[in-house]
Amino acid sequence: SFTKLRNNKQTLQQQSRTLSSSLPESLFDTNFMRRKINVKRGTDNGIKDSNTDITWVKSLVTDEQKAGNEITDNVDGNRRSSKSRNRKRTSIFSWNLLAQSLFDSNDEDYQYIPEDAPLSWPERHQSIIREVQRAQADICCFQEIDYDAFDQDLKSSLTDLGYDGIRQDSKRGRKRDKLGHSYGVATFWKRDRFSLMNHSCRSRTLITTIEDQTCDKKTILGIINCHLEGDPTRSITRVRQLHHSLEELSTEFQHHGVIVAGDMNCQLGSSACSTYLEEGSCSNKEKDIWEWGRIVNDLHDDDYYLSDVPPHRYNFHSAYPEELVHEKSLNYVTFVNRPGSFTNGLDQIWYHGDDENASSLNMRVVGLKKSFHSSEHQKKILENGLPSKYHPSDHLPVGCVFECWSPTGEDSTISSKNADLCMPRQKKRVVNLANLTIEELKEKATELRNSCPFNTPEERLEFEYIISPVPGLLPRTKPTAGQLRELDDRRERKKKLIESVSSEAKEVLEHIFRVLREISRSDSKSKDNK
């Protein structure tokens, strides 16, 4: 149940801590926390990322007419300028709004809230709109928005503010209660700057591609708005949700830049999702992956291991430095539950940046949004918990300002070349494997095996070994130590083979392995029915 998942998350969140009103005033001072981190990291100009200094901003407004000039009327005292006239700025704002249906049906989770708190949907809706107006972002990603609230209120309110937007298809939404309330994610963009190109709804993400109409050449930005699996024990599921979304974006839709934003339901820098996004996969066995206080490298789901999740092709960076989580910085609090209890880094923003790819839009972060508007706002929220009259959700919004430019330096838009990042492969008819019989699946597997374009006979022999059964290992029986070694050997050689073959062979191999997994599932179901 929802309540059980929330309680489990609270138990596992070892990064959370309790604050009381008796703590010194300086602890609630945002500038104090910033100076503390700056001294530790040796800079006077704000938090320093791997590539650039970061400035904390009060809003996310970008003025394209001032591109290349100072942006710091918007900044806490640190003036920063962009020296290139050819660089544009784009801002994004992400916020889990707390679905009203979840809030109304879980009194136990919110029993600390005063009965007279202004937290009906009409009241919360007005507070949400005020926060959006304060941010003034170019792109907004929302999670946990009731579909009825989107259709009846949120969309029209944001339309009045100059945004267009879409939400997940209702058919992909999750039912929460007996009344059938559905909620999901929604993405908005400033209509005077962007136009919708394509979108796709998945169970936990919304993929959107939007074209920047202010650029002379076609520049398309891919946005993946996420509200990943909430069960803290299901690390593999969260990573697979990211993989499927990134794979669809990279193969189906033209784009030059990518932003992944939303509620990841795991912490930045201490999770399988962070490892997957930053390193491209979770296959490095030399590195322990910690999530909610435990190592998750060896987790598996129906014989599908975390390391089996196929890699992605992007070069992702987190907009917020991981140090903000490690230091438990009050500038990056994203979730506040009961009074004094908070968690850093559940809500995240990632972006693709690749200096070597002449076809991708280069991006860097020039401004980060603070969690709180002021030290007084911060103190009231941490002392009272969320939601409250001071803030309408139990999550705090995150946001950043990007500076974007062409890697060639010749103009402010994309170059004319097109790499795999930007152009989709030729679309193929997608077959729902679950609708095929075992015989049809086996025929498909044979067809794919025969057509796979291996470069050498050795590659094909290696593939045949990898898919061969382990001698003596029966379905649903515990493998011996020797059989475990053979399974591990096949798994390692499978990864190496996928990395070494051509891109065409890799695509076919991944399809073959999906078919073989479906055959195994279907065979198990058939035996259970007997």
XYZ file of N, CA and C in Angstrom, residues 200-403:
612
model
N 5.678 10.827 -26.105
C 5.352 9.418 -25.881
C 5.144 9.203 -24.394
N 4.088 8.475 -24.050
C 3.764 8.208 -22.647
C 4.190 6.800 -22.270
N 4.941 6.687 -21.190
C 5.267 5.400 -20.603
C 4.638 5.349 -19.215
N 4.759 4.230 -18.532
C 4.050 4.078 -17.264
C 4.547 5.040 -16.194
N 5.830 5.386 -16.227
C 6.399 6.241 -15.195
C 7.102 7.481 -15.738
N 7.065 7.671 -17.037
C 7.743 8.811 -17.643
C 6.903 9.375 -18.790
N 7.200 10.615 -19.131
C 6.625 11.271 -20.303
C 7.779 11.824 -21.125
N 7.913 11.336 -22.352
C 8.962 11.776 -23.258
C 8.388 12.867 -24.155
N 9.070 13.997 -24.221
C 8.613 15.117 -25.045
C 9.800 15.676 -25.816
N 9.605 15.997 -27.096
C 10.610 16.731 -27.848
C 9.989 18.056 -28.285
N 10.701 19.145 -28.014
C 10.215 20.488 -28.335
C 11.276 21.232 -29.134
N 10.833 22.008 -30.104
C 11.767 22.757 -30.956
C 11.851 24.196 -30.474
N 13.076 24.695 -30.372
C 13.310 26.084 -29.990
C 13.096 26.968 -31.217
N 12.021 27.739 -31.196
C 11.659 28.559 -32.352
C 12.494 29.837 -32.456
N 13.302 30.117 -31.445
C 14.127 31.329 -31.487
C 15.472 31.085 -32.156
N 15.750 29.826 -32.542
C 17.026 29.499 -33.188
C 16.887 29.579 -34.706
N 17.955 29.975 -35.380
C 17.935 30.061 -36.838
C 17.903 28.683 -37.481
N 18.601 27.734 -36.869
C 18.598 26.364 -37.368
C 17.803 25.476 -36.426
N 17.342 24.367 -36.947
C 16.508 23.472 -36.137
C 17.270 23.007 -34.907
N 16.690 23.256 -33.738
C 17.269 22.833 -32.465
C 16.158 22.212 -31.635
N 16.270 20.929 -31.408
C 15.213 20.178 -30.720
C 15.750 19.648 -29.394
N 14.992 19.870 -28.356
C 15.366 19.436 -27.012
C 14.468 18.282 -26.586
N 15.082 17.202 -26.150
C 14.331 16.062 -25.627
C 14.197 16.171 -24.121
N 12.974 16.034 -23.600
C 12.702 16.121 -22.167
C 12.112 14.792 -21.705
N 12.705 14.194 -20.674
C 12.123 13.005 -20.051
C 11.705 13.396 -18.638
N 10.412 13.463 -18.415
C 9.823 13.832 -17.127
C 9.533 12.540 -16.366
N 10.157 12.350 -15.199
C 10.127 11.057 -14.500
C 9.415 11.136 -13.147
N 8.672 10.109 -12.843
C 8.261 9.814 -11.467
C 8.475 8.314 -11.302
N 9.703 7.954 -10.943
C 10.115 6.549 -10.968
C 9.488 5.760 -9.827
N 9.590 4.445 -9.942
C 9.021 3.507 -8.960
C 9.330 3.947 -7.533
N 8.286 3.928 -6.667
C 8.433 4.439 -5.313
C 8.868 3.443 -4.268
N 8.757 2.148 -4.545
C 9.182 1.145 -3.575
C 10.706 1.208 -3.442
N 11.218 1.530 -2.259
C 12.665 1.721 -2.120
C 13.482 0.470 -2.424
N 12.862 -0.719 -2.395
C 13.607 -1.955 -2.644
C 13.735 -2.283 -4.132
N 13.033 -1.557 -5.001
C 12.977 -1.939 -6.419
C 13.928 -1.074 -7.264
N 15.190 -1.207 -6.968
C 16.210 -0.439 -7.686
C 16.246 -0.793 -9.169
N 16.142 -2.082 -9.483
C 16.210 -2.522 -10.879
C 15.074 -1.923 -11.679
N 13.885 -1.894 -11.094
C 12.736 -1.342 -11.799
C 12.960 0.113 -12.168
N 13.501 0.896 -11.239
C 13.754 2.307 -11.530
C 14.763 2.467 -12.674
N 15.829 1.685 -12.635
C 16.844 1.788 -13.692
C 16.261 1.358 -15.036
N 15.450 0.315 -15.038
C 14.853 -0.136 -16.293
C 13.882 0.904 -16.848
N 13.174 1.603 -15.959
C 12.283 2.671 -16.424
C 13.064 3.770 -17.119
N 14.238 4.106 -16.574
C 15.105 5.077 -17.244
C 15.596 4.535 -18.584
N 16.055 3.288 -18.570
C 16.590 2.698 -19.808
C 15.562 2.711 -20.930
N 14.349 2.241 -20.645
C 13.327 2.165 -21.695
C 13.012 3.552 -22.256
N 12.978 4.558 -21.393
C 12.680 5.914 -21.856
C 13.818 6.465 -22.708
N 15.056 6.274 -22.258
C 16.203 6.763 -23.016
C 16.349 6.032 -24.344
N 16.069 4.740 -24.323
C 16.165 3.958 -25.556
C 15.124 4.425 -26.566
N 13.902 4.689 -26.099
C 12.865 5.157 -27.019
C 13.216 6.539 -27.575
N 13.676 7.420 -26.716
C 14.054 8.753 -27.187
C 15.163 8.676 -28.221
N 16.182 7.858 -27.949
C 17.361 7.808 -28.824
C 17.077 7.139 -30.158
N 16.059 6.300 -30.228
C 15.797 5.557 -31.465
C 14.581 6.057 -32.236
N 13.705 6.823 -31.585
C 12.451 7.194 -32.230
C 12.331 8.672 -32.580
N 13.036 9.554 -31.861
C 12.777 10.978 -32.015
C 14.060 11.764 -32.282
N 14.000 12.650 -33.261
C 15.142 13.524 -33.528
C 15.285 14.521 -32.379
N 16.536 14.763 -31.951
C 16.791 15.711 -30.875
C 18.277 16.053 -30.856
N 18.594 17.207 -30.275
C 19.979 17.669 -30.210
C 20.480 17.814 -28.785
N 19.604 17.868 -27.826
C 19.957 17.935 -26.412
C 18.941 17.149 -25.602
N 19.326 16.742 -24.407
C 18.454 15.917 -23.563
C 18.493 16.425 -22.124
N 17.322 16.515 -21.501
C 17.201 16.795 -20.074
C 16.307 15.730 -19.453
N 16.776 15.140 -18.364
C 15.984 14.188 -17.580
C 15.698 14.851 -16.240
N 14.430 14.973 -15.880
C 14.077 15.683 -14.648
C 12.910 14.986 -13.975
N 12.867 15.111 -12.639
C 11.708 14.585 -11.926
C 12.047 13.991 -10.581
N 11.073 13.282 -10.034
C 11.189 12.612 -8.744
C 11.720 11.210 -8.998
N 12.987 10.988 -8.657
C 13.635 9.706 -8.928
C 13.353 8.673 -7.834
N 12.831 9.110 -6.700
C 12.569 8.219 -5.566
C 13.822 7.481 -5.096
N 14.968 8.088 -5.313
C 16.244 7.614 -4.784
C 17.180 8.814 -4.799
N 18.203 8.783 -3.971
C 19.024 9.969 -3.796
C 20.096 10.137 -4.868
N 20.347 11.385 -5.192
C 21.429 11.717 -6.109
C 22.759 11.239 -5.535
N 23.526 10.529 -6.362
C 24.865 10.105 -5.977
C 24.938 8.856 -5.146
N 23.815 8.417 -4.588
C 23.798 7.208 -3.759
C 22.656 6.316 -4.213
N 22.698 5.923 -5.472
C 21.618 5.106 -6.012
C 22.045 4.469 -7.328
N 21.325 3.426 -7.709
C 21.583 2.769 -8.985
C 21.242 3.694 -10.146
N 20.187 4.510 -9.997
C 19.803 5.437 -11.069
C 20.903 6.454 -11.346
N 21.494 7.005 -10.289
C 22.592 7.961 -10.485
C 23.767 7.308 -11.186
N 24.103 6.078 -10.765
C 25.196 5.350 -11.409
C 24.895 5.112 -12.874
N 23.668 4.697 -13.157
C 23.289 4.396 -14.540
C 23.356 5.637 -15.421
N 22.811 6.748 -14.932
C 22.808 7.966 -15.732
C 24.219 8.496 -15.937
N 25.012 8.534 -14.879
C 26.345 9.138 -14.954
C 27.354 8.261 -15.684
N 27.324 6.952 -15.434
C 28.337 6.063 -16.013
C 27.865 5.344 -17.272
N 26.574 5.408 -17.572
C 26.057 4.768 -18.777
C 25.523 3.378 -18.561
N 25.892 2.747 -17.431
C 25.407 1.405 -17.106
C 25.704 1.132 -15.637
N 25.237 -0.026 -15.169
C 25.532 -0.462 -13.794
C 26.348 -1.737 -13.816
N 27.204 -1.881 -14.820
C 27.912 -3.139 -15.033
C 29.283 -3.209 -14.371
N 29.726 -2.107 -13.758
C 31.054 -2.099 -13.135
C 31.014 -2.820 -11.793
N 31.498 -4.046 -11.763
C 31.451 -4.839 -10.535
C 32.503 -4.424 -9.517
N 33.442 -3.592 -9.952
C 34.479 -3.131 -9.039
C 33.974 -2.016 -8.132
N 32.834 -1.460 -8.450
C 32.295 -0.331 -7.682
C 30.990 -0.740 -7.001
N 30.938 -0.602 -5.678
C 29.714 -0.881 -4.946
C 28.705 0.239 -5.186
N 27.466 -0.147 -5.471
C 26.383 0.817 -5.655
C 25.520 0.802 -4.402
N 25.524 1.896 -3.671
C 24.753 1.999 -2.437
C 23.436 2.713 -2.706
N 22.376 2.188 -2.096
C 21.070 2.828 -2.207
C 20.273 2.550 -0.947
N 19.855 3.621 -0.289
C 19.101 3.517 0.969
C 19.797 2.604 1.970
N 21.116 2.760 2.099
C 21.857 2.076 3.144
C 22.257 0.653 2.848
N 22.139 0.200 1.611
C 22.560 -1.174 1.291
C 23.182 -1.207 -0.099
N 23.989 -2.234 -0.346
C 24.607 -2.425 -1.656
C 23.624 -3.168 -2.551
N 23.411 -2.646 -3.778
C 22.368 -3.211 -4.645
C 22.930 -3.855 -5.911
N 24.264 -4.000 -6.014
C 24.850 -4.559 -7.242
C 24.280 -5.915 -7.609
N 24.039 -6.771 -6.616
C 23.645 -8.152 -6.887
C 22.137 -8.371 -6.845
N 21.371 -7.296 -6.806
C 19.920 -7.452 -6.830
C 19.476 -8.041 -8.164
N 18.433 -8.853 -8.128
C 17.898 -9.390 -9.379
C 16.390 -9.548 -9.262
N 15.750 -9.518 -10.415
C 14.297 -9.629 -10.498
C 13.980 -10.611 -11.614
N 13.457 -11.786 -11.250
C 13.183 -12.834 -12.240
C 14.428 -13.132 -13.071
N 15.558 -13.335 -12.368
C 16.835 -13.656 -13.014
C 17.359 -12.511 -13.880
N 16.821 -11.315 -13.697
C 17.296 -10.140 -14.421
C 18.068 -9.278 -13.432
N 19.375 -9.182 -13.627
C 20.233 -8.485 -12.680
C 20.365 -7.009 -13.057
N 20.729 -6.216 -12.070
C 20.936 -4.791 -12.304
C 21.958 -4.564 -13.412
N 22.987 -5.365 -13.421
C 24.029 -5.225 -14.442
C 23.555 -5.648 -15.828
N 22.392 -6.314 -15.909
C 21.859 -6.734 -17.207
C 21.130 -5.606 -17.937
N 20.831 -4.524 -17.246
C 20.138 -3.415 -17.902
C 21.051 -2.852 -18.988
N 20.606 -2.815 -20.231
C 21.480 -2.341 -21.320
C 21.941 -0.910 -21.085
N 23.140 -0.555 -21.556
C 23.663 0.803 -21.367
C 22.925 1.812 -22.238
N 23.051 3.082 -21.892
C 22.505 4.137 -22.749
C 23.648 4.846 -23.466
N 23.321 5.694 -24.413
C 24.333 6.286 -25.292
C 24.670 7.733 -24.957
N 24.111 8.250 -23.876
C 24.280 9.676 -23.584
C 25.439 9.922 -22.610
N 25.789 11.177 -22.475
C 26.858 11.610 -21.574
C 26.231 12.557 -20.549
N 25.648 11.993 -19.489
C 24.846 12.775 -18.559
C 25.676 13.357 -17.421
N 25.240 14.542 -16.995
C 25.776 15.212 -15.816
C 24.602 15.656 -14.956
N 24.787 15.639 -13.658
C 23.758 16.156 -12.764
C 23.881 17.668 -12.668
N 22.742 18.359 -12.750
C 22.768 19.818 -12.607
C 23.188 20.211 -11.197
N 22.713 19.473 -10.196
C 23.076 19.739 -8.800
C 24.289 18.890 -8.429
N 25.331 19.481 -7.882
C 26.513 18.703 -7.471
C 26.153 17.696 -6.382
N 26.767 16.518 -6.446
C 26.510 15.481 -5.448
C 26.917 15.918 -4.046
N 27.868 16.836 -3.966
C 28.332 17.299 -2.652
C 27.199 17.882 -1.822
N 26.188 18.428 -2.481
C 25.058 18.996 -1.750
C 24.309 17.924 -0.975
N 24.313 16.694 -1.495
C 23.680 15.579 -0.789
C 24.589 15.078 0.318
N 25.881 14.913 0.004
C 26.818 14.401 0.996
C 26.923 15.338 2.196
N 26.863 16.643 1.933
C 26.961 17.629 3.003
C 25.609 17.884 3.676
N 24.538 17.228 3.162
C 23.175 17.447 3.659
C 22.822 18.933 3.636
N 23.162 19.555 2.528
C 22.968 20.995 2.391
C 21.497 21.361 2.424
N 21.167 22.403 3.145
C 19.792 22.886 3.178
C 19.415 23.593 1.884
N 20.379 23.844 1.010
C 20.069 24.420 -0.297
C 19.481 23.383 -1.248
N 19.585 22.104 -0.910
C 19.099 21.051 -1.821
C 18.208 20.057 -1.076
N 17.371 20.553 -0.199
C 16.326 19.744 0.422
C 15.193 19.610 -0.595
N 14.786 18.393 -0.900
C 13.722 18.218 -1.899
C 12.476 17.542 -1.332
N 12.587 16.936 -0.149
C 11.431 16.236 0.428
C 11.411 16.486 1.927
N 10.278 16.964 2.423
C 10.094 17.197 3.847
C 8.832 16.470 4.268
N 8.974 15.581 5.239
C 7.821 14.810 5.683
C 7.295 15.407 6.980
N 7.577 14.766 8.086
C 7.125 15.271 9.372
C 7.998 16.433 9.816
N 7.562 17.195 10.787
C 8.354 18.350 11.233
C 9.802 17.969 11.550
N 10.733 18.673 10.942
C 12.143 18.449 11.204
C 12.778 17.341 10.411
N 12.023 16.555 9.660
C 12.567 15.419 8.915
C 12.619 15.751 7.432
N 13.806 15.695 6.852
C 13.935 16.033 5.440
C 14.925 15.119 4.752
N 14.877 15.112 3.419
C 15.782 14.315 2.594
C 16.303 15.170 1.450
N 17.571 15.030 1.145
C 18.194 15.738 0.024
C 18.153 14.880 -1.240
N 18.019 15.544 -2.365
C 18.344 14.932 -3.651
C 17.423 13.870 -4.183
N 16.139 13.802 -3.760
C 15.210 12.861 -4.394
C 14.789 13.373 -5.773
N 14.597 14.681 -5.866
C 14.207 15.305 -7.131
C 15.478 15.810 -7.812
N 15.631 15.466 -9.082
C 16.909 15.679 -9.760
C 16.717 16.225 -11.169
N 17.791 16.816 -11.692
C 17.839 17.273 -13.082
C 19.166 16.812 -13.674
N 19.102 16.098 -14.786
C 20.284 15.630 -15.495
C 20.257 16.168 -16.920
N 21.429 16.374 -17.504
C 21.483 16.886 -18.869
C 22.621 16.220 -19.622
N 22.441 16.087 -20.927
C 23.480 15.530 -21.792
C 24.404 16.645 -22.232
N 25.702 16.434 -22.073
C 26.695 17.377 -22.553
C 27.872 16.631 -23.138
N 28.193 16.906 -24.396
C 29.242 16.143 -25.075
C 30.001 17.067 -26.023
N 31.192 17.507 -25.600
C 31.986 18.423 -26.416
C 32.440 17.788 -27.729
N 32.532 16.459 -27.765
C 33.108 15.797 -28.929
C 32.083 15.533 -30.018
N 30.783 15.642 -29.700
C 29.755 15.355 -30.683
C 29.315 16.656 -31.338
N 29.681 16.857 -32.583
C 29.388 18.113 -33.276
C 27.916 18.285 -33.583
N 27.098 17.265 -33.337
C 25.684 17.366 -33.627
C 24.841 17.586 -32.386
N 25.422 17.508 -31.220
C 24.622 17.655 -30.010
C 24.740 19.062 -29.449
N 23.661 19.506 -28.850
C 23.635 20.818 -28.225
C 24.464 20.769 -26.955
N 25.444 21.655 -26.850
C 26.265 21.665 -25.645
C 25.581 22.497 -24.576
N 25.663 22.040 -23.336
C 24.955 22.691 -22.249
C 25.835 22.743 -21.008
N 25.692 23.805 -20.231
C 26.308 23.862 -18.918
C 25.382 24.626 -17.982
N 25.492 24.348 -16.712
C 24.631 24.971 -15.712
C 25.242 26.296 -15.275
N 24.437 27.370 -15.323
C 24.911 28.672 -14.858
C 24.105 29.180 -13.670
N 23.053 28.471 -13.286
C 22.276 28.879 -12.121
C 21.462 27.733 -11.568
N 21.413 27.626 -10.245
C 20.615 26.591 -9.574
C 19.600 27.246 -8.643
N 18.423 26.668 -8.605
C 17.385 27.163 -7.715
C 17.586 26.613 -6.307
N 17.451 27.481 -5.300
C 17.500 27.040 -3.910
C 16.188 26.360 -3.533
N 16.254 25.554 -2.488
C 15.049 24.903 -2.009
C 14.089 25.895 -1.367
N 14.623 26.893 -0.680
C 13.788 27.808 0.095
C 13.947 29.237 -0.418
N 12.887 30.044 -0.227
C 12.915 31.437 -0.672
C 13.757 32.318 0.246
N 13.797 31.951 1.521
C 14.519 32.758 2.505
C 14.809 31.890 3.713
N 15.623 32.398 4.627
C 15.913 31.651 5.850
C 14.653 31.499 6.698
N 13.773 32.494 6.667
C 12.528 32.402 7.438
C 11.602 31.340 6.838
N 11.497 31.320 5.526
C 10.706 30.305 4.825
C 11.242 28.911 5.144
N 12.545 28.774 5.113
C 13.197 27.498 5.425
C 12.881 27.037 6.849
N 12.999 27.938 7.788
C 12.785 27.596 9.188
C 11.350 27.140 9.434
N 10.368 27.848 8.849
C 8.964 27.503 9.048
C 8.640 26.134 8.472
N 9.211 25.837 7.304
C 8.940 24.540 6.669
C 9.548 23.401 7.476
N 10.801 23.551 7.895
C 11.447 22.473 8.637
C 10.829 22.281 10.019
N 10.317 23.327 10.604
C 9.696 23.212 11.930
C 8.289 22.645 11.866
N 7.568 22.879 10.752
C 6.165 22.476 10.663
C 5.933 21.234 9.815
N 6.906 20.847 8.995
C 6.694 19.723 8.086
C 5.896 20.161 6.869
N 5.725 19.246 5.926
C 4.974 19.533 4.710
C 3.988 18.414 4.402
N 2.903 18.786 3.689
C 2.538 20.130 3.245
C 2.042 20.986 4.410
N 2.010 22.291 4.194
C 1.549 23.205 5.231
C 1.099 24.499 4.563
N 0.695 25.467 5.358
C 0.276 26.740 4.784
C 1.449 27.488 4.164
N 2.660 27.057 4.468
C 3.843 27.704 3.914
C 4.264 27.116 2.576
N 3.745 25.928 2.235
C 4.132 25.259 0.996
C 3.115 24.157 0.695
N 2.616 24.040 -0.557
C 1.477 23.165 -0.844
C 1.790 21.695 -1.092
N 3.058 21.294 -1.108
C 3.408 19.890 -1.382
C 4.423 19.408 -0.359
N 4.613 18.081 -0.276
C 5.664 17.557 0.597
C 7.019 17.521 -0.108
N 7.044 17.866 -1.383
C 8.290 18.029 -2.131
C 8.533 19.511 -2.383
N 9.800 19.896 -2.437
C 10.202 21.248 -2.798
C 10.708 21.246 -4.240
N 10.386 22.265 -5.020
C 10.794 22.251 -6.434
C 12.296 22.435 -6.608
N 12.791 21.891 -7.700
C 14.175 22.091 -8.109
C 14.168 22.770 -9.465
N 15.263 23.405 -9.803
C 15.321 24.074 -11.098
C 16.719 24.573 -11.393
N 16.978 24.840 -12.660
C 18.286 25.357 -13.038
C 18.195 26.138 -14.337
N 19.214 26.942 -14.570
C 19.363 27.693 -15.813
C 20.545 27.107 -16.574
N 20.311 26.719 -17.825
C 21.365 26.203 -18.684
C 21.818 27.278 -19.662
N 23.086 27.237 -19.974
C 23.604 27.992 -21.103
C 23.881 26.993 -22.210
